[in-house]
């Protein structure tokens, strides 16, 4: 496990991971709620008291109609924010990944978090200005994007884990990473509505900023550098060396033995499409539940917490029981994960009662094995000295192409909100069918490779036996 040992105490890299994702989810739905409220009375100029009823547990007909008017504007704003964050983060990630191979992981574990500290403080300031347009909230992304963003941070976290693990335990470590990430999300979701009820918008954002600061301090004092001999000269210049990006692309697309290049590229494609769908429908779940089931913020945060908890448990069961104990290979686990996601999407799309939304979350539980199993599979194909570059390209493609999910699913949602707001779930289910077929294709390719390797070994043994017989006969 990635760790720094101080005395007899083990300090793990997952601690700052939990802290920062707790900060994200503590304020995420609160920010969406604030944008909805501001859009209603500032952008659309409705009565402030009427807008305050949006998201109430028992809305009247007027409130329900107002919800349908406001939500498309909010969905559009979320889409613009996702496009900005995804585009800039993807480009930055392509540079930061190779840079960290030379100059160390710690700078990238520190600087982006500093950007989030400033971003949440700015968000708290804008929340105080009650008549300010919600479009100004997009300015809060500037400190994050200027310091690397979430994509660069996650890339280097994955590289850090790769640095301090070996092939035999890397799959398990990737699973622990995914589970604890979900745990941070769970804790943030559980706390969100209760903290907001006890405080207000600016205070919630300041608390998120404080947890990012804890992440920053913990990393500075307790997380050691994982690169043995990082370079110290030319750090700033290294950020602007374009050959780092070209080398990253060449490494990912280079020809490998058997069909390994095909498998690596298929894994990149699978994760990219997966994130595209997750980003697309994830940004709409809150709006969908408000529209179809008239859920309040408290109801949504409780559901999100339950969803995160099932994700953590599903990941733990999948990785430890199925993969580690029962020795089910990564390829089969990937198929199981996508089947789980497919069932969850169908159940949510068909849901007519609130309890069925929870059933959909339970059905998706094994989806948590997807990212760690795909990355584990890639790490067993790509040499250790190249894995950081491949991970950087994976995260960059997830961020760049994945941001397309927001406008696609937003367009579907806005076009179907008056008929059936849940149609986007069936679109997601259709994509998961494609992912299942792609995963099955990888299994077939791996089986062909195994068979060819086996036949090659048998032929080599036969040749050795013939040579031995010929030598004996000659003697």
JSON list of C-alpha atoms in Angstrom, two decimals, residues 51 64 84 89 94 104 110 127 138 167 193 209 213 215 242 251 273 280 282 317 337 360 377 387 441 445:
[
{"chain": "A", "resi": 51, "resn": "UNK", "atom": "CA", "xyz": [-38.02, 30.20, -6.52]},
{"chain": "A", "resi": 64, "resn": "UNK", "atom": "CA", "xyz": [-43.60, 21.85, -10.86]},
{"chain": "A", "resi": 84, "resn": "UNK", "atom": "CA", "xyz": [-14.44, 24.21, -20.06]},
{"chain": "A", "resi": 89, "resn": "UNK", "atom": "CA", "xyz": [-7.89, 19.58, -18.01]},
{"chain": "A", "resi": 94, "resn": "UNK", "atom": "CA", "xyz": [-1.10, 15.31, -21.41]},
{"chain": "A", "resi": 104, "resn": "UNK", "atom": "CA", "xyz": [8.37, 13.87, -9.34]},
{"chain": "A", "resi": 110, "resn": "UNK", "atom": "CA", "xyz": [0.07, 19.75, -4.14]},
{"chain": "A", "resi": 127, "resn": "UNK", "atom": "CA", "xyz": [-22.57, 33.11, -2.91]},
{"chain": "A", "resi": 138, "resn": "UNK", "atom": "CA", "xyz": [-17.94, 29.66, -13.98]},
{"chain": "A", "resi": 167, "resn": "UNK", "atom": "CA", "xyz": [2.12, -6.59, -10.70]},
{"chain": "A", "resi": 193, "resn": "UNK", "atom": "CA", "xyz": [-27.79, 18.48, 3.16]},
{"chain": "A", "resi": 209, "resn": "UNK", "atom": "CA", "xyz": [-12.09, 24.84, 1.04]},
{"chain": "A", "resi": 213, "resn": "UNK", "atom": "CA", "xyz": [-6.48, 22.72, 2.79]},
{"chain": "A", "resi": 215, "resn": "UNK", "atom": "CA", "xyz": [-5.48, 17.59, 1.97]},
{"chain": "A", "resi": 242, "resn": "UNK", "atom": "CA", "xyz": [6.00, 19.29, -26.70]},
{"chain": "A", "resi": 251, "resn": "UNK", "atom": "CA", "xyz": [4.21, 4.94, -26.19]},
{"chain": "A", "resi": 273, "resn": "UNK", "atom": "CA", "xyz": [-16.75, 5.70, -23.38]},
{"chain": "A", "resi": 280, "resn": "UNK", "atom": "CA", "xyz": [-23.45, 12.62, -19.21]},
{"chain": "A", "resi": 282, "resn": "UNK", "atom": "CA", "xyz": [-24.36, 11.89, -13.76]},
{"chain": "A", "resi": 317, "resn": "UNK", "atom": "CA", "xyz": [-16.83, -7.56, -2.89]},
{"chain": "A", "resi": 337, "resn": "UNK", "atom": "CA", "xyz": [-19.09, -4.60, -14.26]},
{"chain": "A", "resi": 360, "resn": "UNK", "atom": "CA", "xyz": [-31.12, 0.85, -9.65]},
{"chain": "A", "resi": 377, "resn": "UNK", "atom": "CA", "xyz": [-5.11, -5.23, -17.10]},
{"chain": "A", "resi": 387, "resn": "UNK", "atom": "CA", "xyz": [2.66, 2.89, -17.48]},
{"chain": "A", "resi": 441, "resn": "UNK", "atom": "CA", "xyz": [-13.76, -8.97, -27.91]},
{"chain": "A", "resi": 445, "resn": "UNK", "atom": "CA", "xyz": [-8.18, -11.74, -28.38]}
]
